[in-house]
Tab-separated table of C-alpha atoms and ligand atoms in Angstrom:
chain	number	residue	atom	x	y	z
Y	17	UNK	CA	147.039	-52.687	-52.408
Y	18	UNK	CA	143.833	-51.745	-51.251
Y	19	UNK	CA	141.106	-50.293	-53.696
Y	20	UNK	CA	140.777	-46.626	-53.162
Y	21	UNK	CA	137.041	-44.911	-53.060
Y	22	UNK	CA	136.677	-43.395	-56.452
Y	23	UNK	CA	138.460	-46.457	-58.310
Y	24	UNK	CA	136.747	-49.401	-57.032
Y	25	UNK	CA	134.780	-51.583	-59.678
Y	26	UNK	CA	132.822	-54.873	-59.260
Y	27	UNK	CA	132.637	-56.866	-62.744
Y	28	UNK	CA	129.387	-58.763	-61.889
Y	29	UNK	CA	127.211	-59.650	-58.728
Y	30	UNK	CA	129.709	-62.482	-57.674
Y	31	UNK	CA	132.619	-60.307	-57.262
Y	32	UNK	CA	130.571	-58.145	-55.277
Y	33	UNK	CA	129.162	-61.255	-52.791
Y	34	UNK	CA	132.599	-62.234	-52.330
Y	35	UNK	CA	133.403	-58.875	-51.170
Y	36	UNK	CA	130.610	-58.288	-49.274
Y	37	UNK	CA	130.143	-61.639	-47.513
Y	38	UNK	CA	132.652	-64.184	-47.803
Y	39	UNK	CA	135.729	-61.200	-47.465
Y	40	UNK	CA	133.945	-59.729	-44.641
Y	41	UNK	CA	133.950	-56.027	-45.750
Y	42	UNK	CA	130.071	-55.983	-45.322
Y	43	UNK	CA	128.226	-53.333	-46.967
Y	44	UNK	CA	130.128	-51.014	-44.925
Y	45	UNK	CA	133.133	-51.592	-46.671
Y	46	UNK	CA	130.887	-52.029	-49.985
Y	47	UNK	CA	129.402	-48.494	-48.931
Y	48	UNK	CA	133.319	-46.800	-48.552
Y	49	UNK	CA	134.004	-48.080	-51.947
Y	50	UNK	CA	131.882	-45.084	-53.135
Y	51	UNK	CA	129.681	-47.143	-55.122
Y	52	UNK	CA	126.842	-45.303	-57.220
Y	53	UNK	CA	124.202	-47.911	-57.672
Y	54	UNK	CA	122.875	-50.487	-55.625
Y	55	UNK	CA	124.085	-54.245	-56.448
Y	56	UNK	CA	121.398	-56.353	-58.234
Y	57	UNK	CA	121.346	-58.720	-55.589
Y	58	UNK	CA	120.358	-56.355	-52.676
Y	59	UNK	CA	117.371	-54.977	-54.856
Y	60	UNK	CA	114.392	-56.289	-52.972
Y	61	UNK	CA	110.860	-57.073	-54.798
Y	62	UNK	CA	108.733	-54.411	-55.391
Y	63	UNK	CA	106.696	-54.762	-52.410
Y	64	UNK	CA	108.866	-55.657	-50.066
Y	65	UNK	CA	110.063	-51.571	-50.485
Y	66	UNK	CA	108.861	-49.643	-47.867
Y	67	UNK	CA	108.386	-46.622	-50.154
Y	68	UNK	CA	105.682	-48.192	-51.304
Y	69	UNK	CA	103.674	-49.066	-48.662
Y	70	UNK	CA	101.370	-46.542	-46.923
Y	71	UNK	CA	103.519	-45.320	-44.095
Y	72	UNK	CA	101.729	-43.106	-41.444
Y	73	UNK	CA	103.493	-40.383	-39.773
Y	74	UNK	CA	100.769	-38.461	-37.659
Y	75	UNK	CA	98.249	-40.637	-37.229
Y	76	UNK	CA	99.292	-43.110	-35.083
Y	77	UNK	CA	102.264	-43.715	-32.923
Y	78	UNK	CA	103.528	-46.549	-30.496
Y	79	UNK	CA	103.036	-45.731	-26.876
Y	80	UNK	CA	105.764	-44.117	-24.950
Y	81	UNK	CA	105.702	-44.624	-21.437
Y	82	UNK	CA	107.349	-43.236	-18.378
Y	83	UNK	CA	109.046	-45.983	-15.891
Y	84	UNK	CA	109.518	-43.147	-13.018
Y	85	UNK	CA	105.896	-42.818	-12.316
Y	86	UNK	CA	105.328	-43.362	-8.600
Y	87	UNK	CA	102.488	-45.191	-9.549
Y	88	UNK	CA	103.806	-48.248	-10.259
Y	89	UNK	CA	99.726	-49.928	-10.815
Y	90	UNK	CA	99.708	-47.427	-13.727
Y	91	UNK	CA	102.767	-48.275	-15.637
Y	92	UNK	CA	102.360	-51.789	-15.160
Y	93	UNK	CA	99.321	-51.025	-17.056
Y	94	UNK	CA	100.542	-49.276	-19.448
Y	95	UNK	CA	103.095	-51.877	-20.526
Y	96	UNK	CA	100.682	-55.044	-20.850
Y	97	UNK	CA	98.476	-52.726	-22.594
Y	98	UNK	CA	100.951	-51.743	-25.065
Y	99	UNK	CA	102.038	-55.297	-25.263
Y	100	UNK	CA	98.637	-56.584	-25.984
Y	101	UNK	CA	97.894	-53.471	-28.785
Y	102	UNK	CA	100.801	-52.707	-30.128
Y	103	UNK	CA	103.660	-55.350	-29.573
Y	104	UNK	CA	105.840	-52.211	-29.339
Y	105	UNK	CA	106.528	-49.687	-26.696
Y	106	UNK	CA	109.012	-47.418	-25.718
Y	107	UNK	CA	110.324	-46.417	-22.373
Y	108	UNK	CA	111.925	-43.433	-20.893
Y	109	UNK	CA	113.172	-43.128	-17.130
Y	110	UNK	CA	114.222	-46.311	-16.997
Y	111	UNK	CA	116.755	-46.613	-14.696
Y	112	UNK	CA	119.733	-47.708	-17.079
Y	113	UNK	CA	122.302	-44.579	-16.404
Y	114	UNK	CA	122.856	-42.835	-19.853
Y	115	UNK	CA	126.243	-43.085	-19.815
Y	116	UNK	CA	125.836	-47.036	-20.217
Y	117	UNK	CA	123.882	-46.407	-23.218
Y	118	UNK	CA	126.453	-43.463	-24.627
Y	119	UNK	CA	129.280	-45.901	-23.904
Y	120	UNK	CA	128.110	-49.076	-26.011
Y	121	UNK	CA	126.887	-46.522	-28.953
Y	122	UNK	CA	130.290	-45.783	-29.248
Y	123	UNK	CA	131.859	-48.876	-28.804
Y	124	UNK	CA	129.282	-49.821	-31.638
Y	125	UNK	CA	130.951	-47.058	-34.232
Y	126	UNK	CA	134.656	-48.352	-32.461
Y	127	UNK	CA	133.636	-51.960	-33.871
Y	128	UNK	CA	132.242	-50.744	-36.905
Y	129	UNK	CA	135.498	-48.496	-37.989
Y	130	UNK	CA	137.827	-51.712	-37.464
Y	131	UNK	CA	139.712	-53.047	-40.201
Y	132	UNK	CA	138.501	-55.716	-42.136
Y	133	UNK	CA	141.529	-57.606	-40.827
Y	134	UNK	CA	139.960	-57.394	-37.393
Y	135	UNK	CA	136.501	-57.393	-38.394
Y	136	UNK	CA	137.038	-60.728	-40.360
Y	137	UNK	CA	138.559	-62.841	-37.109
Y	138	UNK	CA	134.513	-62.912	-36.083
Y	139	UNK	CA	133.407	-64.538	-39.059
Y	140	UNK	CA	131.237	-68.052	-38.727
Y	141	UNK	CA	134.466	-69.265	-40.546
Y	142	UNK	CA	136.830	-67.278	-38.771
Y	143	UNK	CA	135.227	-66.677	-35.056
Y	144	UNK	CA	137.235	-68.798	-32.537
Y	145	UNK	CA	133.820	-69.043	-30.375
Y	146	UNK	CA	130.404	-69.933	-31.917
Y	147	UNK	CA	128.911	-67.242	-29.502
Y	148	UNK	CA	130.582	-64.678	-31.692
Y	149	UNK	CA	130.053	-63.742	-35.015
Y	150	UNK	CA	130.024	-60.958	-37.321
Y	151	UNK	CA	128.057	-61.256	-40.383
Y	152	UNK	CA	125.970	-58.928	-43.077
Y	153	UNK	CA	122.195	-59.229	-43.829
Y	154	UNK	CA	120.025	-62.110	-42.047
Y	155	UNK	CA	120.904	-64.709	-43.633
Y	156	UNK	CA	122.606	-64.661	-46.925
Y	157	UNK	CA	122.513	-68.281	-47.992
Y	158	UNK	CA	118.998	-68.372	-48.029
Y	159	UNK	CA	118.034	-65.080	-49.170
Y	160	UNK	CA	116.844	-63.792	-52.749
Y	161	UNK	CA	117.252	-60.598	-51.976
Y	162	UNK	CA	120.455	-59.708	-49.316
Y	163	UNK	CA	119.398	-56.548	-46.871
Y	164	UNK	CA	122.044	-53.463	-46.037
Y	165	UNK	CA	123.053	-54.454	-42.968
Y	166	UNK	CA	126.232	-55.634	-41.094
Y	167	UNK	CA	126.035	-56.951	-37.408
Y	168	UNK	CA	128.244	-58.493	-34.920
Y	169	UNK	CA	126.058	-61.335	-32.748
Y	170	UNK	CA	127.138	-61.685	-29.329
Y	171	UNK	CA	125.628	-64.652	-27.193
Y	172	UNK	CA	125.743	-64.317	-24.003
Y	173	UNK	CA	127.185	-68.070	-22.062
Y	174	UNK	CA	129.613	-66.275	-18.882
Y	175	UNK	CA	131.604	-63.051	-18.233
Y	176	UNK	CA	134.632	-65.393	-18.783
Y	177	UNK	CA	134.010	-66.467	-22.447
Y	178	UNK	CA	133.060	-62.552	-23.001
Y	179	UNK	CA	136.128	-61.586	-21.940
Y	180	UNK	CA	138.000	-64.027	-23.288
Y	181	UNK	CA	136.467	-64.364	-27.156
Y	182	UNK	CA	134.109	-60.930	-27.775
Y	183	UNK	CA	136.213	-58.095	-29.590
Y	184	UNK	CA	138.192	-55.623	-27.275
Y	185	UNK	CA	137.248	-52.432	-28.653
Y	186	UNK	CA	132.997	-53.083	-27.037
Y	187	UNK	CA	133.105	-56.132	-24.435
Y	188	UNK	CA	133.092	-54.472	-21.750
Y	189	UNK	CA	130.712	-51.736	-23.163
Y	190	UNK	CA	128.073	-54.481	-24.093
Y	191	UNK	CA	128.811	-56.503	-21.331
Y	192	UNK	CA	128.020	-53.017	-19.026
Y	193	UNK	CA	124.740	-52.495	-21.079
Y	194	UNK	CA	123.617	-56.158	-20.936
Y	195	UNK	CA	124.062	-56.361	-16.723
Y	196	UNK	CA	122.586	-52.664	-16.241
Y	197	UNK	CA	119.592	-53.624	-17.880
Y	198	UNK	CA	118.490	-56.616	-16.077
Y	199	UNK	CA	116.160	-54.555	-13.552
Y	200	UNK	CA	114.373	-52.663	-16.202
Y	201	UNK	CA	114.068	-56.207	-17.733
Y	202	UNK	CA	112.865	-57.927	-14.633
Y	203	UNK	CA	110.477	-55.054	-13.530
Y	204	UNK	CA	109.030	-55.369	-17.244
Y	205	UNK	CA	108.771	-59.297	-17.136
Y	206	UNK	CA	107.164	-59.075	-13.453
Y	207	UNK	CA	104.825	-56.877	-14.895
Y	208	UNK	CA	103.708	-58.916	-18.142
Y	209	UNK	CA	103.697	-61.873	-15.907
Y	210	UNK	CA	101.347	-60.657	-12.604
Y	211	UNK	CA	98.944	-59.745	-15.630
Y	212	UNK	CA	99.110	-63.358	-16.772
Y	213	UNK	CA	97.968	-64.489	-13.633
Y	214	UNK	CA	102.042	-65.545	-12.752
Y	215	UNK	CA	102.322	-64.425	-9.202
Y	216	UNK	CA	106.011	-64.030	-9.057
Y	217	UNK	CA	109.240	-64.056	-11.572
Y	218	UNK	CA	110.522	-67.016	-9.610
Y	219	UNK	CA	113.859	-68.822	-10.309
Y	220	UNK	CA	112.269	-71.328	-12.620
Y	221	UNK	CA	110.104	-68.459	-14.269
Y	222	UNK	CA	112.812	-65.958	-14.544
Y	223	UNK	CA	114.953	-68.871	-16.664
Y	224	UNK	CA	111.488	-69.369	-18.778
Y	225	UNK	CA	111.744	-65.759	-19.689
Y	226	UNK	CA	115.389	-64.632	-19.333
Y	227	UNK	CA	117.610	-67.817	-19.587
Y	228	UNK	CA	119.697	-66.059	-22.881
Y	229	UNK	CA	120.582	-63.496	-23.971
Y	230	UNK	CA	121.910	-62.361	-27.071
Y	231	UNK	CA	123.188	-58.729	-28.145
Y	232	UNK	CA	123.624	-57.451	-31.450
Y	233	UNK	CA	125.637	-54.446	-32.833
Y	234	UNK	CA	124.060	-53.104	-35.949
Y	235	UNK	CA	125.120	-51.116	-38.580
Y	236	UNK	CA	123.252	-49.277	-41.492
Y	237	UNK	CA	125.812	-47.664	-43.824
Y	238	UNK	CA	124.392	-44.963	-46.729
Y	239	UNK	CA	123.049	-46.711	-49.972
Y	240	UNK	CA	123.605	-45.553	-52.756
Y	241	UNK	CA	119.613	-46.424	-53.700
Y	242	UNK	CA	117.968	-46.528	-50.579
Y	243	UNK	CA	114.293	-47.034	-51.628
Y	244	UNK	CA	115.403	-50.330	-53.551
Y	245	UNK	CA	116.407	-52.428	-50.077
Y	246	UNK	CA	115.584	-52.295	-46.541
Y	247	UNK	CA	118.260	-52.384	-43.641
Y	248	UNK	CA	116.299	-55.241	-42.364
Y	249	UNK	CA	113.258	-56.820	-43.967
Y	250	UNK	CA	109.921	-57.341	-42.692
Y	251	UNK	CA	110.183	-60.130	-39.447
Y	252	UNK	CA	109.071	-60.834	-36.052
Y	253	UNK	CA	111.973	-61.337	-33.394
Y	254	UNK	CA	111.844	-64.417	-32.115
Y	255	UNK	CA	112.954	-63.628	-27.835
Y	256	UNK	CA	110.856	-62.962	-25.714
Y	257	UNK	CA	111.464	-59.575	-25.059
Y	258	UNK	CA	113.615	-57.549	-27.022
Y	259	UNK	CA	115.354	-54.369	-25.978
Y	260	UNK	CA	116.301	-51.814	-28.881
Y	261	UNK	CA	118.873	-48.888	-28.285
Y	262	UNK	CA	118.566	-46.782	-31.365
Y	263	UNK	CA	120.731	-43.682	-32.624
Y	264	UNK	CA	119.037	-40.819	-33.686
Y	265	UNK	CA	119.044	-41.015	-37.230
Y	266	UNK	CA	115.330	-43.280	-37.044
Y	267	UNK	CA	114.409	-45.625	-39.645
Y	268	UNK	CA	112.388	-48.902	-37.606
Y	269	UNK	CA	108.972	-49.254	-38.614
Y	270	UNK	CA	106.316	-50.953	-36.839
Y	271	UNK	CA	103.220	-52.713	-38.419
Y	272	UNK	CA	100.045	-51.473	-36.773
Y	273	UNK	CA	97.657	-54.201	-35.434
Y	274	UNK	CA	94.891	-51.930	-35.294
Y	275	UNK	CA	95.586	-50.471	-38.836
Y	276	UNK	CA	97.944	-52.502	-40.756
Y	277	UNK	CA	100.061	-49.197	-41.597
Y	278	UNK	CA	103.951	-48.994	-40.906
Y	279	UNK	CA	104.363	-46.580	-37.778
Y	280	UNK	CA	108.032	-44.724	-37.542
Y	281	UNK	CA	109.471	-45.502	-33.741
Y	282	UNK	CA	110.930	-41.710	-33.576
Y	283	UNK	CA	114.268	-41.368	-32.025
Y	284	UNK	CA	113.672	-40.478	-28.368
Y	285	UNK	CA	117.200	-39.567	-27.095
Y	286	UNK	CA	117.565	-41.492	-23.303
Y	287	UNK	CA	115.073	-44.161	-24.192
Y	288	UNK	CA	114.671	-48.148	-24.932
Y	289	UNK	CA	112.226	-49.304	-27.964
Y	290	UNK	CA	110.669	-52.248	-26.470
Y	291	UNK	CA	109.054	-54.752	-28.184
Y	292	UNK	CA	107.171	-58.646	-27.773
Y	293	UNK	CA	109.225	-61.672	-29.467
Y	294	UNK	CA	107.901	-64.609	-30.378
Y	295	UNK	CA	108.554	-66.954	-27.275
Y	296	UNK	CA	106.378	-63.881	-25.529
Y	297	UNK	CA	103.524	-64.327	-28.124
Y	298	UNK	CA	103.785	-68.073	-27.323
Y	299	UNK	CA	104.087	-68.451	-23.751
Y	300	UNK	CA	101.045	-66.087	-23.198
Y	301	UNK	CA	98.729	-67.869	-25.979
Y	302	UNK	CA	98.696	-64.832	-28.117
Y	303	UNK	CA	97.233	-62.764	-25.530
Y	304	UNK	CA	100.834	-60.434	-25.908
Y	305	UNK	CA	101.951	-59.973	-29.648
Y	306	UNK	CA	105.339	-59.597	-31.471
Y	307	UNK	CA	104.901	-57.729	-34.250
Y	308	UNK	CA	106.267	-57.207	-38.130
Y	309	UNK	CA	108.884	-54.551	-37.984
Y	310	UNK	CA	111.404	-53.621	-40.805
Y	311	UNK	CA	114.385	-50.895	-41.195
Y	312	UNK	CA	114.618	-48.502	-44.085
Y	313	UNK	CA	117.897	-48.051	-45.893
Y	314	UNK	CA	119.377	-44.541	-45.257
Y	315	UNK	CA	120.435	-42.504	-48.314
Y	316	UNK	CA	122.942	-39.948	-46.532
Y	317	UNK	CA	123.677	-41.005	-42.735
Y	318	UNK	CA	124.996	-44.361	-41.195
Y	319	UNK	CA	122.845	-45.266	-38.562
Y	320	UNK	CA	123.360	-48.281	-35.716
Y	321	UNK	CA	121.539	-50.022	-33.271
Y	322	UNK	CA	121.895	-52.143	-30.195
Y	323	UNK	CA	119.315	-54.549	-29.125
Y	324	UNK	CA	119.358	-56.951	-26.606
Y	325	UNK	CA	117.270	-60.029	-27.615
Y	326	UNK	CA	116.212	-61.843	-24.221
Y	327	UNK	CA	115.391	-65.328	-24.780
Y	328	UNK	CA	114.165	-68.416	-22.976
Y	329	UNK	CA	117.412	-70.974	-22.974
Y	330	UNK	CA	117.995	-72.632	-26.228
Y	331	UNK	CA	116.968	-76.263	-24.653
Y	332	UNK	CA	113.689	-74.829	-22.429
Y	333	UNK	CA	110.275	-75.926	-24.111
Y	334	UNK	CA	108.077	-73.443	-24.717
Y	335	UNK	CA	104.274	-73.413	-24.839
Y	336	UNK	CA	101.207	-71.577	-23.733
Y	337	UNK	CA	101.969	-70.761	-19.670
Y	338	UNK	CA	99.584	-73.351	-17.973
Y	339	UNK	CA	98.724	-69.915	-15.238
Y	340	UNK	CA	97.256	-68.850	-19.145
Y	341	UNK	CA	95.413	-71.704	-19.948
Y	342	UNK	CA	94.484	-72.897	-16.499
Y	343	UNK	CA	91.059	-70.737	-17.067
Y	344	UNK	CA	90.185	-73.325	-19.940
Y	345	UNK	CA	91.191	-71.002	-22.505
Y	346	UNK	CA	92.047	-73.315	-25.719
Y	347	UNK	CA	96.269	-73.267	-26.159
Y	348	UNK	CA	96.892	-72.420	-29.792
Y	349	UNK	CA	100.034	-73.195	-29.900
Y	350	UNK	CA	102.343	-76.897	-28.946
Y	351	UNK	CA	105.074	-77.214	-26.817
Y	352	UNK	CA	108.597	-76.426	-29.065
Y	353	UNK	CA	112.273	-77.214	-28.195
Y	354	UNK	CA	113.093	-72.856	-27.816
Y	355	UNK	CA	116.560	-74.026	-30.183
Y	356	UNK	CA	114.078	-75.497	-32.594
Y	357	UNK	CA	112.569	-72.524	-32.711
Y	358	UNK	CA	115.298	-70.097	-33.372
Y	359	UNK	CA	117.376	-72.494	-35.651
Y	360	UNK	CA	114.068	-72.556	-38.048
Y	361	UNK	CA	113.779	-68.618	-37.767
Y	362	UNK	CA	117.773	-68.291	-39.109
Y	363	UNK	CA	117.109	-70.961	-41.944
Y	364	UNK	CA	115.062	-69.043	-43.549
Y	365	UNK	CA	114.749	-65.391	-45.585
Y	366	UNK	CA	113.104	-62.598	-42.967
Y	367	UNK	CA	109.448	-63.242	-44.481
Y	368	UNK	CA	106.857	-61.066	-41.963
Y	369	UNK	CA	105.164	-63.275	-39.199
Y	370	UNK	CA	105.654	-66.929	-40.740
Y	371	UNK	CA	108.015	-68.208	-38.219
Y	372	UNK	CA	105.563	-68.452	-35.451
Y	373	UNK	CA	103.676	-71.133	-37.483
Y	374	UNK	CA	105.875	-73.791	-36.671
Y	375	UNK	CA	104.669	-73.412	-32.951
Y	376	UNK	CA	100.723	-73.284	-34.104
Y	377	UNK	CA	98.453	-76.137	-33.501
J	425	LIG	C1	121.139	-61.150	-37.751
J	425	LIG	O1	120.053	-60.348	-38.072
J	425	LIG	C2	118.920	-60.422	-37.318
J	425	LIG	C3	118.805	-61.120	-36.172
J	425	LIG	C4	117.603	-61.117	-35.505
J	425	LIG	C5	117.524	-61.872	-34.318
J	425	LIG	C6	116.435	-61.866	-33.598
J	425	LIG	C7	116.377	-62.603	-32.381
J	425	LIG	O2	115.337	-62.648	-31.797
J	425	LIG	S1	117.844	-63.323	-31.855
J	425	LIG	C8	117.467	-64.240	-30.446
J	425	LIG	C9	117.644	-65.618	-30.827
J	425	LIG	N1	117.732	-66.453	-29.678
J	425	LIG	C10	118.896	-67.003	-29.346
J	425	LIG	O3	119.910	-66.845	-29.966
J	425	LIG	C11	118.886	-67.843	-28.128
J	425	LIG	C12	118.834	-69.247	-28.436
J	425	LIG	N2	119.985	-69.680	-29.236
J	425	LIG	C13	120.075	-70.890	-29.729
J	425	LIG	O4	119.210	-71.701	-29.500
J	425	LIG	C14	121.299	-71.243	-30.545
J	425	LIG	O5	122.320	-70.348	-30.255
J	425	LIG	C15	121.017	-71.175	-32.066
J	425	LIG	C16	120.651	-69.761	-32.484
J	425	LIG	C17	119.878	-72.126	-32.428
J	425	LIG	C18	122.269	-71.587	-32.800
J	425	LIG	O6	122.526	-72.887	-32.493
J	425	LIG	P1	123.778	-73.667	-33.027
J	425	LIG	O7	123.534	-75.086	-32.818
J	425	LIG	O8	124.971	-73.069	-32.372
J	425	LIG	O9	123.712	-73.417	-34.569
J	425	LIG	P2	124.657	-72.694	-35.585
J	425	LIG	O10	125.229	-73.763	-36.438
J	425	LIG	O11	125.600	-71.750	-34.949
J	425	LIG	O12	123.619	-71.847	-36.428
J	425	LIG	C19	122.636	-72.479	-37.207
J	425	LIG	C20	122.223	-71.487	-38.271
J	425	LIG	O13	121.597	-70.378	-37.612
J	425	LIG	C21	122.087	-69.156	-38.174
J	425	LIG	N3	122.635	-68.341	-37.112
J	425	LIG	C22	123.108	-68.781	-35.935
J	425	LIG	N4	123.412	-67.751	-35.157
J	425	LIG	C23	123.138	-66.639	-35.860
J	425	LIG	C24	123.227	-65.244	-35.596
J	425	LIG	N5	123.646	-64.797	-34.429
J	425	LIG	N6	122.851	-64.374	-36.543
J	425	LIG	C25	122.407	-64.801	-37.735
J	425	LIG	N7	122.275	-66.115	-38.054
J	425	LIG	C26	122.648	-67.001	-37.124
J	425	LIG	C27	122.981	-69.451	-39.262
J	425	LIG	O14	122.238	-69.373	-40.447
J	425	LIG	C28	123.383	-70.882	-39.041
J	425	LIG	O15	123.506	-71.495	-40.264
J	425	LIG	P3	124.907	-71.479	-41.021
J	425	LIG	O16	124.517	-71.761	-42.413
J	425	LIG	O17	125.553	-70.137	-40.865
J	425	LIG	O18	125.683	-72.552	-40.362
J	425	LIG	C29	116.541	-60.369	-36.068
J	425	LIG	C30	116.666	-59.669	-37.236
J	425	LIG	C31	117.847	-59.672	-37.908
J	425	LIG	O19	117.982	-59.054	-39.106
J	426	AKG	O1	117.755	-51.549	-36.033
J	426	AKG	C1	116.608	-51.557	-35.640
J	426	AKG	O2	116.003	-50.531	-35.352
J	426	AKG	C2	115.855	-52.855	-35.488
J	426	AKG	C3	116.672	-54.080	-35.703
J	426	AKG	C4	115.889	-55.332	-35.562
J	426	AKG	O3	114.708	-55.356	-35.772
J	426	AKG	C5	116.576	-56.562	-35.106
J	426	AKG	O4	117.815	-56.573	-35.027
J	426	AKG	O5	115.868	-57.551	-34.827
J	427	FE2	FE1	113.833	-57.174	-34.917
């Protein structure tokens, strides 16, 4: 029979691991239990708690920019700008209709609210493709200190294995967001590229940039001790763009590059969060920069997110752009298998800006 909210008890951190990961509940289902105090093993170190660090709320804030202006000079300058300064932007008027964006929020929550029955067939263990799988915190094997999150991973190979192997209840939801934003996507890469002296987002370019995509459905239940954990820990994403719908509940920080401070990304109902990956960073020799961002735990609302990571292909190599380093500029980082790449970023705990090392000369 299953546990009921006010009755549930976990004897000691392995019965709760076993719930939590290898049962599939997540901390969703950990969460429902009605549980009063946070697990031992999701308590993070002391300063890895955003609570502690010096978060401004007025002084700064990440550009927001407006993709209807007629002038189409001025936004393109006001996204490599942001790229260059920030690593974070976010954009409003963007072309993707709302109701695409209203559609997969709530095919998020329809996910979300499954049984663990259903949840559970999208396990790594259970998922019957390897371009599916639901899974809580980054990466639990190799983490110290597990984060309060549950996600379902969707990789992107044809419409065909979608509809055949993602989950019912939000295929056709994610599927919708994914193709309706592939013109904002373009328009943003053609922009970041012309400024990189790449004169057009050719075939062979437009695979470079945009040859994967991934989407991920995340969900932040309440925690019971929110300013012990984070939702997601300090990291760099490693695509080359990535594409964040957010609720409006809020939560993402963003390190400042001019100050070092964590920056809130408010919610701006309508809009994307944009932000630099990795491969960007890479392919432009630095000159655009992904940047540390992290997710507080939520003490009293659920909160979800959708982002769309959009990735070189997993066997494209990736290195500085030679239209970047044709000037004689010095590269600073080697050539690296993009699969390489990623596969290093998922062995490993969520530890700030550290991945991109193993692409530095
Ligand atoms: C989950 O919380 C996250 C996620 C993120 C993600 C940020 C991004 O930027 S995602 C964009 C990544 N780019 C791509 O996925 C495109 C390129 N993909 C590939 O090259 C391959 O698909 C691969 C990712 C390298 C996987 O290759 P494969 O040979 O199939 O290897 P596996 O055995 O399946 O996985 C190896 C290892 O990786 C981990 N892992 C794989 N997929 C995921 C996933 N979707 N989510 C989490 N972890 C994944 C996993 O640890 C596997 O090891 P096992 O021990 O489980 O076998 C940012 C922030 C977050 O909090
Ligand atoms: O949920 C968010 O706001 C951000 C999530 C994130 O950083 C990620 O999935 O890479
Ligand atoms: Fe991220």
């Amino acid at each position: 029979m299953a546990p009921t909210l006010s009755t549930f008890q976990f004897a000691d951190p392995a019965e709760v691991t076993e719930f939590v990961v290898n049962k599939g509940n997540g901390v969703k289902g950990l969460s429902e239990t009605g549980i009063k105090a946070l697990p031992d093993q999701y308590i993070q170190p002391f300063e890895e708690r955003l609570i502690n660090m010096f978060v401004n709320e007025t002084d700064e804030a990440i550009p927001i920019i407006d993709m209807s202006n007629p002038d189409e000079d001025k936004v393109a300058e006001a996204i490599c700008d942001a790229a260059e300064r920030w690593g974070f932007f976010q954009v409003i008027n963007h072309g993707v209709p709302l109701e695409v964006l209203d559609n997969v929020k709530a095919a998020t929550h329809r996910l979300f609210n499954l049984p663990v029955e259903e949840k559970s067939k999208f396990t790594k263990e259970n998922s019957l493709s390897r371009n599916v799988r639901f899974g809580t915190s980054f990466s639990p094997r190799a983490e110290k200190a597990l984060e309060w999150k549950d996600y379902l991973s969707l990789f992107f190979v044809s419409e065909d294995e979608a509809e055949q192997y993602w989950p019912d209840v939000c295929k056709n939801e994610a599927l919708d967001y994914m193709n309706k934003s592939k013109t904002m996507v373009r328009k943003l890469l053609k922009y970041l590229g012309k400024n990189l002296n790449v004169k057009e987002l050719d075939e062979t370019k437009e695979l470079l940039f945009m040859g994967s995509i991934r989407i991920n459905l995340n969900y932040y239940p309440i925690c019971p001790n929110p300013d012990l954990t984070v939702g997601v820990g300090r990291h760099s994403d490693v695509s080359s763009l990535t594409i964040l719908l957010q609720d409006h509940i809020g939560g993402l920080h963003v390190r400042s590059l001019m100050s070092g401070n964590w920056v809130h990304v408010p919610p701006v109902p309508g809009s994307f969060v944009i932000n630099i990956g990795d491969a960007m960073q890479i392919l432009s020799n630095g000159r655009y920069k992904s940047v540390e961002h992290r997710v507080l735990a939520n003490g009293s609302n659920n909160r979800i997110s959708v982002p769309i990571f959009v990735n070189p292909k997993p066997e494209s190599v990736i290195g500085p752009l030679p239209e970047v380093v044709a000037n004689g500029e010095e590269p600073v980082y080697r050539d690296v298998v993009y699969s390489d790449y990623v596969r290093y970023f998922f062995k490993k705990a969520h530890d700030g800006k550290k991945t991109v090392d193993f692409a530095k000369i």
